[in-house]
Amino acid sequence: MHYITEDTKSNMYKMVSRSLEPKPAHVCGPRCLGPLTFHREAVGALVSLSQGARRADRTEDNFRHGLVFSSRPVQPQERVCLRVERCGLNWCGAMRIGFTTVPPIARDLPSLAIPDLTDTPGHWAAPVPEMCCLAGSELEFWVSYGGTLYFRNANGRQHKLLEGVDLSWPLWAMIDVYGQTCSVLLLGSEKKYFLCNRKSCPAPQRHSSCSAHQRHASPNVDKYVNVKQICDDSHDRYPLPCPASKQTSNCESVEDCAVCMSQKACISLRCGHQCLCLQCATRVIQEFGTCPLCRQNINN
């Protein structure tokens, strides 16, 4: 555990004062949390930002130098929502998420959040399991009022990652686009209150909430896949292989959808993998066009 000295706090206070910009006026009402993007200046050496600084891409030929930060401090219980846009097959491990009390500024960043930043005071980060970071996966993470870092993936399960986050100073969200995670899209943030919810603004268009996949099937889905409902609930669960260690074979199936991990995999793709539920199959076909297991093109 790292402790912040008074001198360090004094220097951090000066950095906070310089880095916090006046909040722009909003017309969306009192439920607005303010705009939320990635910080445009504090980015890793191999990161490029696009889509209004909401998408962060890291080159696939390296697994590090993927650090990005939120453009403003986030509040306790403000849930930062992300979607994994692209994964690489040549690395193991996935993105790291966390928070920092050190204001993001234009400077040379270290190559890794863990351990380069977490070994210094004011940084807390933890890895997200690879199974929760497949292309198309959505998740949200936040710090509680007790200083505990949590994340929730599409199946709705809440996972505790670490404790001891210092809430006495402003906190910026920190994401390390690491390993097999090559691209993430910042979907916004939301803070739940007893009588209402507050969200970041402007709210980007999203296909679903971070906690559930509620999409409508496309009438053209049968053109690309063969629908087969799994009726036997007693089948053994097949673990997904590590992309860097071995390749999947045709005609392999998994019990849970490889994207949302909450519905049964009832869709057989043209490559032979039965790995998607009906809702996620529509989106994978429309947005990615490749099998999430073998990356074979399924649109041709």
Coordinates of C-alpha atoms in Angstrom, one line a residue:
M1 CA 0.0 0.0 0.0
H2 CA 1.3 3.4 -1.0
Y3 CA 0.8 6.5 1.2
I4 CA 0.8 10.1 -0.2
T5 CA 2.9 12.6 1.7
E6 CA 1.8 16.2 2.4
D7 CA 4.4 17.5 -0.2
T8 CA 3.0 15.1 -2.8
K9 CA -0.5 16.2 -2.0
S10 CA 0.5 19.8 -2.3
N11 CA 2.0 19.2 -5.8
M12 CA -1.1 17.2 -6.8
Y13 CA -3.3 20.0 -5.7
K14 CA -1.5 22.4 -8.0
M15 CA -1.7 19.9 -10.9
V16 CA -5.4 19.5 -10.3
S17 CA -5.9 23.3 -10.2
R18 CA -4.1 23.7 -13.6
S19 CA -5.7 20.7 -15.2
L20 CA -9.4 21.2 -14.3
E21 CA -11.0 23.3 -17.0
P22 CA -14.2 25.2 -16.5
K23 CA -17.2 23.0 -17.2
P24 CA -19.1 24.1 -20.3
A25 CA -22.7 25.0 -20.0
H26 CA -25.3 22.3 -20.7
V27 CA -28.8 22.5 -21.8
C28 CA -29.7 19.0 -20.9
G29 CA -30.8 19.7 -17.4
P30 CA -29.7 18.8 -13.8
R31 CA -29.4 15.1 -14.6
C32 CA -26.3 15.7 -16.8
L33 CA -23.0 14.5 -15.4
G34 CA -21.0 16.5 -18.0
P35 CA -19.3 15.4 -21.2
L36 CA -17.0 12.3 -20.9
T37 CA -14.4 11.4 -23.5
F38 CA -10.8 10.2 -23.4
H39 CA -8.2 12.8 -22.5
R40 CA -6.8 14.1 -25.7
E41 CA -3.3 14.8 -24.5
A42 CA -2.5 12.1 -22.0
V43 CA -2.4 9.0 -24.3
G44 CA 0.0 6.1 -24.6
A45 CA 2.7 6.2 -27.3
L46 CA 0.8 3.7 -29.6
V47 CA -2.7 5.0 -29.0
S48 CA -4.8 7.0 -31.5
L49 CA -8.1 8.6 -30.7
S50 CA -11.1 9.0 -33.0
Q51 CA -14.9 9.5 -32.9
G52 CA -14.6 12.6 -30.8
A53 CA -12.0 11.1 -28.5
R54 CA -14.4 8.4 -27.5
R55 CA -12.6 5.6 -29.4
A56 CA -9.0 4.5 -28.5
D57 CA -7.1 2.2 -30.8
R58 CA -3.7 0.6 -30.1
T59 CA -1.6 -0.9 -32.8
E60 CA -1.7 -4.7 -32.9
D61 CA 2.0 -5.3 -33.3
N62 CA 2.6 -4.4 -29.6
F63 CA 0.8 -5.3 -26.4
R64 CA 1.7 -2.2 -24.4
H65 CA 1.7 1.6 -24.6
G66 CA -2.1 1.7 -24.5
L67 CA -2.8 4.0 -21.6
V68 CA -5.8 6.4 -21.8
F69 CA -7.6 8.4 -19.2
S70 CA -11.0 10.1 -18.8
S71 CA -11.2 13.7 -19.9
R72 CA -12.6 14.8 -16.5
P73 CA -12.7 13.4 -12.9
V74 CA -15.5 10.9 -12.3
Q75 CA -17.5 10.6 -9.1
P76 CA -17.8 7.6 -6.8
Q77 CA -20.5 5.3 -8.1
E78 CA -20.3 6.9 -11.5
R79 CA -20.2 3.9 -13.8
V80 CA -17.9 4.2 -16.8
C81 CA -19.2 2.1 -19.7
L82 CA -16.9 0.7 -22.4
R83 CA -17.3 -1.6 -25.4
V84 CA -14.4 -3.6 -26.8
E85 CA -14.3 -2.9 -30.5
R86 CA -11.4 -5.0 -31.7
C87 CA -9.1 -7.7 -30.4
G88 CA -5.8 -9.2 -31.6
L89 CA -5.1 -12.9 -31.8
N90 CA -1.3 -12.7 -31.1
W91 CA -1.4 -11.6 -27.4
C92 CA -2.7 -13.0 -24.1
G93 CA -4.2 -10.9 -21.4
A94 CA -6.7 -8.1 -21.8
M95 CA -7.3 -4.5 -20.8
R96 CA -6.7 -3.1 -17.3
I97 CA -9.1 -0.7 -15.7
G98 CA -8.8 1.6 -12.6
F99 CA -8.6 5.1 -11.3
T100 CA -5.9 7.7 -10.5
T101 CA -5.7 10.8 -8.4
V102 CA -2.9 12.1 -10.5
P103 CA -4.3 14.5 -13.1
P104 CA -3.7 13.4 -16.7
I105 CA -1.4 15.9 -18.5
A106 CA 0.6 15.9 -21.7
R107 CA 3.7 13.9 -20.7
D108 CA 5.6 10.7 -21.5
L109 CA 3.5 7.9 -20.1
P110 CA 4.9 4.5 -19.0
S111 CA 4.2 1.5 -21.2
L112 CA 2.0 -0.3 -18.7
A113 CA -0.6 0.5 -16.0
I114 CA 0.5 -2.6 -14.1
P115 CA 3.1 -2.4 -12.6
D116 CA 4.5 0.9 -13.9
L117 CA 1.7 3.1 -12.6
T118 CA 0.3 1.0 -9.8
D119 CA 3.8 0.9 -8.2
T120 CA 3.5 4.7 -7.8
P121 CA 1.2 6.6 -5.3
G122 CA -2.2 7.6 -6.5
H123 CA -2.9 4.8 -9.1
W124 CA -5.1 1.8 -8.8
A125 CA -5.7 -0.7 -11.6
A126 CA -6.7 -4.4 -12.1
P127 CA -6.9 -6.7 -15.1
V128 CA -10.2 -7.6 -16.7
P129 CA -10.6 -11.4 -17.5
E130 CA -10.0 -12.2 -21.2
M131 CA -13.4 -13.8 -21.4
C132 CA -15.0 -10.4 -20.6
C133 CA -13.0 -8.6 -23.3
L134 CA -14.0 -10.3 -26.5
A135 CA -14.8 -8.1 -29.5
G136 CA -18.3 -6.6 -28.9
S137 CA -18.3 -7.1 -25.2
E138 CA -19.6 -4.3 -23.0
L139 CA -18.7 -3.6 -19.4
E140 CA -18.9 -0.9 -16.8
F141 CA -16.6 -0.1 -13.9
W142 CA -16.8 2.2 -10.9
V143 CA -15.4 2.9 -7.5
S144 CA -17.7 2.7 -4.5
Y145 CA -18.1 5.2 -1.7
G146 CA -16.0 2.8 0.3
G147 CA -13.1 2.9 -2.1
T148 CA -13.6 -0.5 -3.8
L149 CA -13.2 -1.0 -7.5
Y150 CA -15.9 -3.0 -9.2
F151 CA -16.8 -4.0 -12.7
R152 CA -19.8 -5.6 -14.3
N153 CA -20.0 -7.4 -17.6
A154 CA -22.9 -8.1 -19.9
N155 CA -24.2 -11.0 -17.9
G156 CA -25.0 -8.6 -15.0
R157 CA -22.6 -10.1 -12.5
Q158 CA -20.7 -7.6 -10.3
H159 CA -17.0 -8.4 -9.7
K160 CA -14.8 -6.9 -7.0
L161 CA -11.4 -6.1 -8.3
L162 CA -9.5 -4.3 -5.5
E163 CA -9.9 -2.1 -2.4
G164 CA -8.2 1.0 -1.0
V165 CA -8.9 3.7 -3.6
D166 CA -8.3 7.1 -2.1
L167 CA -11.5 9.2 -2.4
S168 CA -10.1 12.4 -0.8
W169 CA -8.9 13.7 -4.2
P170 CA -10.5 13.9 -7.6
L171 CA -10.4 10.6 -9.5
W172 CA -9.8 10.1 -13.2
A173 CA -10.8 6.8 -14.9
M174 CA -7.8 5.0 -16.3
I175 CA -7.8 2.3 -19.0
D176 CA -4.9 0.4 -20.3
V177 CA -5.7 -1.0 -23.8
Y178 CA -3.5 -3.9 -23.2
G179 CA -2.7 -7.4 -24.7
Q180 CA -5.4 -8.8 -26.9
T181 CA -7.6 -5.7 -26.4
C182 CA -6.7 -3.4 -29.3
S183 CA -9.6 -0.9 -29.4
V184 CA -12.2 0.3 -26.9
L185 CA -15.2 2.7 -27.3
L186 CA -16.2 4.9 -24.4
L187 CA -20.0 4.7 -24.3
G188 CA -20.5 7.2 -21.5
S189 CA -21.2 7.0 -17.8
E190 CA -24.2 6.8 -15.5
K191 CA -24.7 7.4 -11.8
K192 CA -27.8 5.9 -10.1
Y193 CA -29.7 7.8 -7.5
F194 CA -32.7 6.7 -5.4
L195 CA -35.2 8.6 -7.6
C196 CA -33.4 9.1 -10.9
N197 CA -30.2 8.4 -12.9
R198 CA -27.7 10.9 -14.1
K199 CA -25.8 10.3 -17.3
S200 CA -22.8 11.8 -19.1
C201 CA -23.6 14.3 -21.9
P202 CA -23.7 14.2 -24.9
A203 CA -24.9 10.6 -24.7
P204 CA -23.4 8.6 -27.6
Q205 CA -25.7 6.2 -29.5
R206 CA -25.4 2.7 -28.1
H207 CA -26.8 -0.6 -29.1
S208 CA -27.5 -1.6 -25.5
S209 CA -26.9 -0.8 -21.9
C210 CA -23.8 -2.2 -20.2
S211 CA -25.8 -4.6 -18.1
A212 CA -27.9 -6.4 -20.8
H213 CA -28.1 -7.1 -24.5
Q214 CA -31.6 -6.2 -25.6
R215 CA -31.5 -6.2 -29.4
H216 CA -33.9 -7.2 -32.2
A217 CA -32.9 -9.8 -34.6
S218 CA -32.4 -8.8 -38.2
P219 CA -34.6 -10.4 -40.9
N220 CA -31.4 -11.2 -42.8
V221 CA -29.7 -13.2 -40.1
D222 CA -30.7 -16.5 -41.7
K223 CA -28.6 -15.5 -44.7
Y224 CA -25.4 -15.9 -42.7
V225 CA -26.1 -18.4 -40.0
N226 CA -28.0 -21.6 -39.3
V227 CA -30.3 -21.3 -36.3
K228 CA -30.2 -24.3 -34.0
Q229 CA -31.7 -24.1 -30.5
I230 CA -29.8 -26.0 -27.9
C231 CA -32.2 -28.1 -25.9
D232 CA -29.9 -30.2 -23.8
D233 CA -28.8 -28.2 -20.7
S234 CA -26.5 -31.0 -19.5
H235 CA -23.8 -30.5 -22.1
D236 CA -20.4 -29.8 -20.7
R237 CA -19.1 -26.3 -21.0
Y238 CA -16.3 -25.8 -23.5
P239 CA -13.6 -23.3 -22.3
L240 CA -12.7 -20.8 -24.9
P241 CA -9.0 -21.1 -25.9
C242 CA -6.4 -18.5 -25.4
P243 CA -6.0 -16.8 -28.9
A244 CA -2.2 -16.8 -28.7
S245 CA -1.8 -20.4 -27.6
K246 CA -4.0 -22.5 -29.9
Q247 CA -6.6 -22.2 -32.7
T248 CA -10.2 -23.4 -32.5
S249 CA -11.4 -26.1 -34.8
N250 CA -14.6 -26.2 -36.9
C251 CA -17.8 -27.6 -35.6
E252 CA -16.9 -26.5 -32.0
S253 CA -19.7 -25.1 -29.8
V254 CA -19.9 -23.4 -26.5
E255 CA -22.8 -23.4 -24.1
D256 CA -22.9 -19.7 -23.4
C257 CA -22.8 -17.0 -26.1
A258 CA -19.2 -15.9 -26.6
V259 CA -20.1 -12.2 -26.6
C260 CA -22.7 -11.6 -23.9
M261 CA -22.0 -14.8 -21.9
S262 CA -25.5 -14.6 -20.5
Q263 CA -27.6 -16.4 -23.2
K264 CA -27.3 -19.8 -24.7
A265 CA -25.3 -20.1 -27.9
C266 CA -28.0 -21.2 -30.4
I267 CA -26.5 -19.8 -33.7
S268 CA -24.2 -21.9 -35.9
L269 CA -22.1 -19.7 -38.1
R270 CA -20.9 -20.7 -41.6
C271 CA -17.4 -21.5 -40.2
G272 CA -19.0 -24.2 -38.1
H273 CA -18.8 -22.6 -34.7
Q274 CA -22.0 -22.5 -32.6
C275 CA -21.0 -19.6 -30.3
L276 CA -23.6 -16.8 -30.4
C277 CA -27.1 -16.2 -29.2
L278 CA -29.7 -14.8 -31.6
Q279 CA -29.4 -11.2 -30.4
C280 CA -25.6 -11.0 -30.5
A281 CA -25.4 -12.8 -33.8
T282 CA -27.2 -9.9 -35.5
R283 CA -24.8 -7.4 -34.2
V284 CA -21.7 -9.5 -34.9
I285 CA -22.8 -10.0 -38.5
Q286 CA -23.7 -6.3 -39.0
E287 CA -20.7 -4.7 -37.3
F288 CA -17.8 -7.2 -37.4
G289 CA -18.6 -9.8 -40.0
T290 CA -16.3 -12.4 -38.5
C291 CA -16.6 -15.3 -36.1
P292 CA -15.6 -14.3 -32.6
L293 CA -13.7 -17.6 -32.1
C294 CA -11.8 -18.2 -35.4
R295 CA -12.2 -14.7 -37.0
Q296 CA -13.3 -16.3 -40.3
N297 CA -15.4 -14.0 -42.5
I298 CA -19.0 -15.0 -42.2
N299 CA -20.5 -12.4 -44.6
N300 CA -19.3 -14.0 -47.8

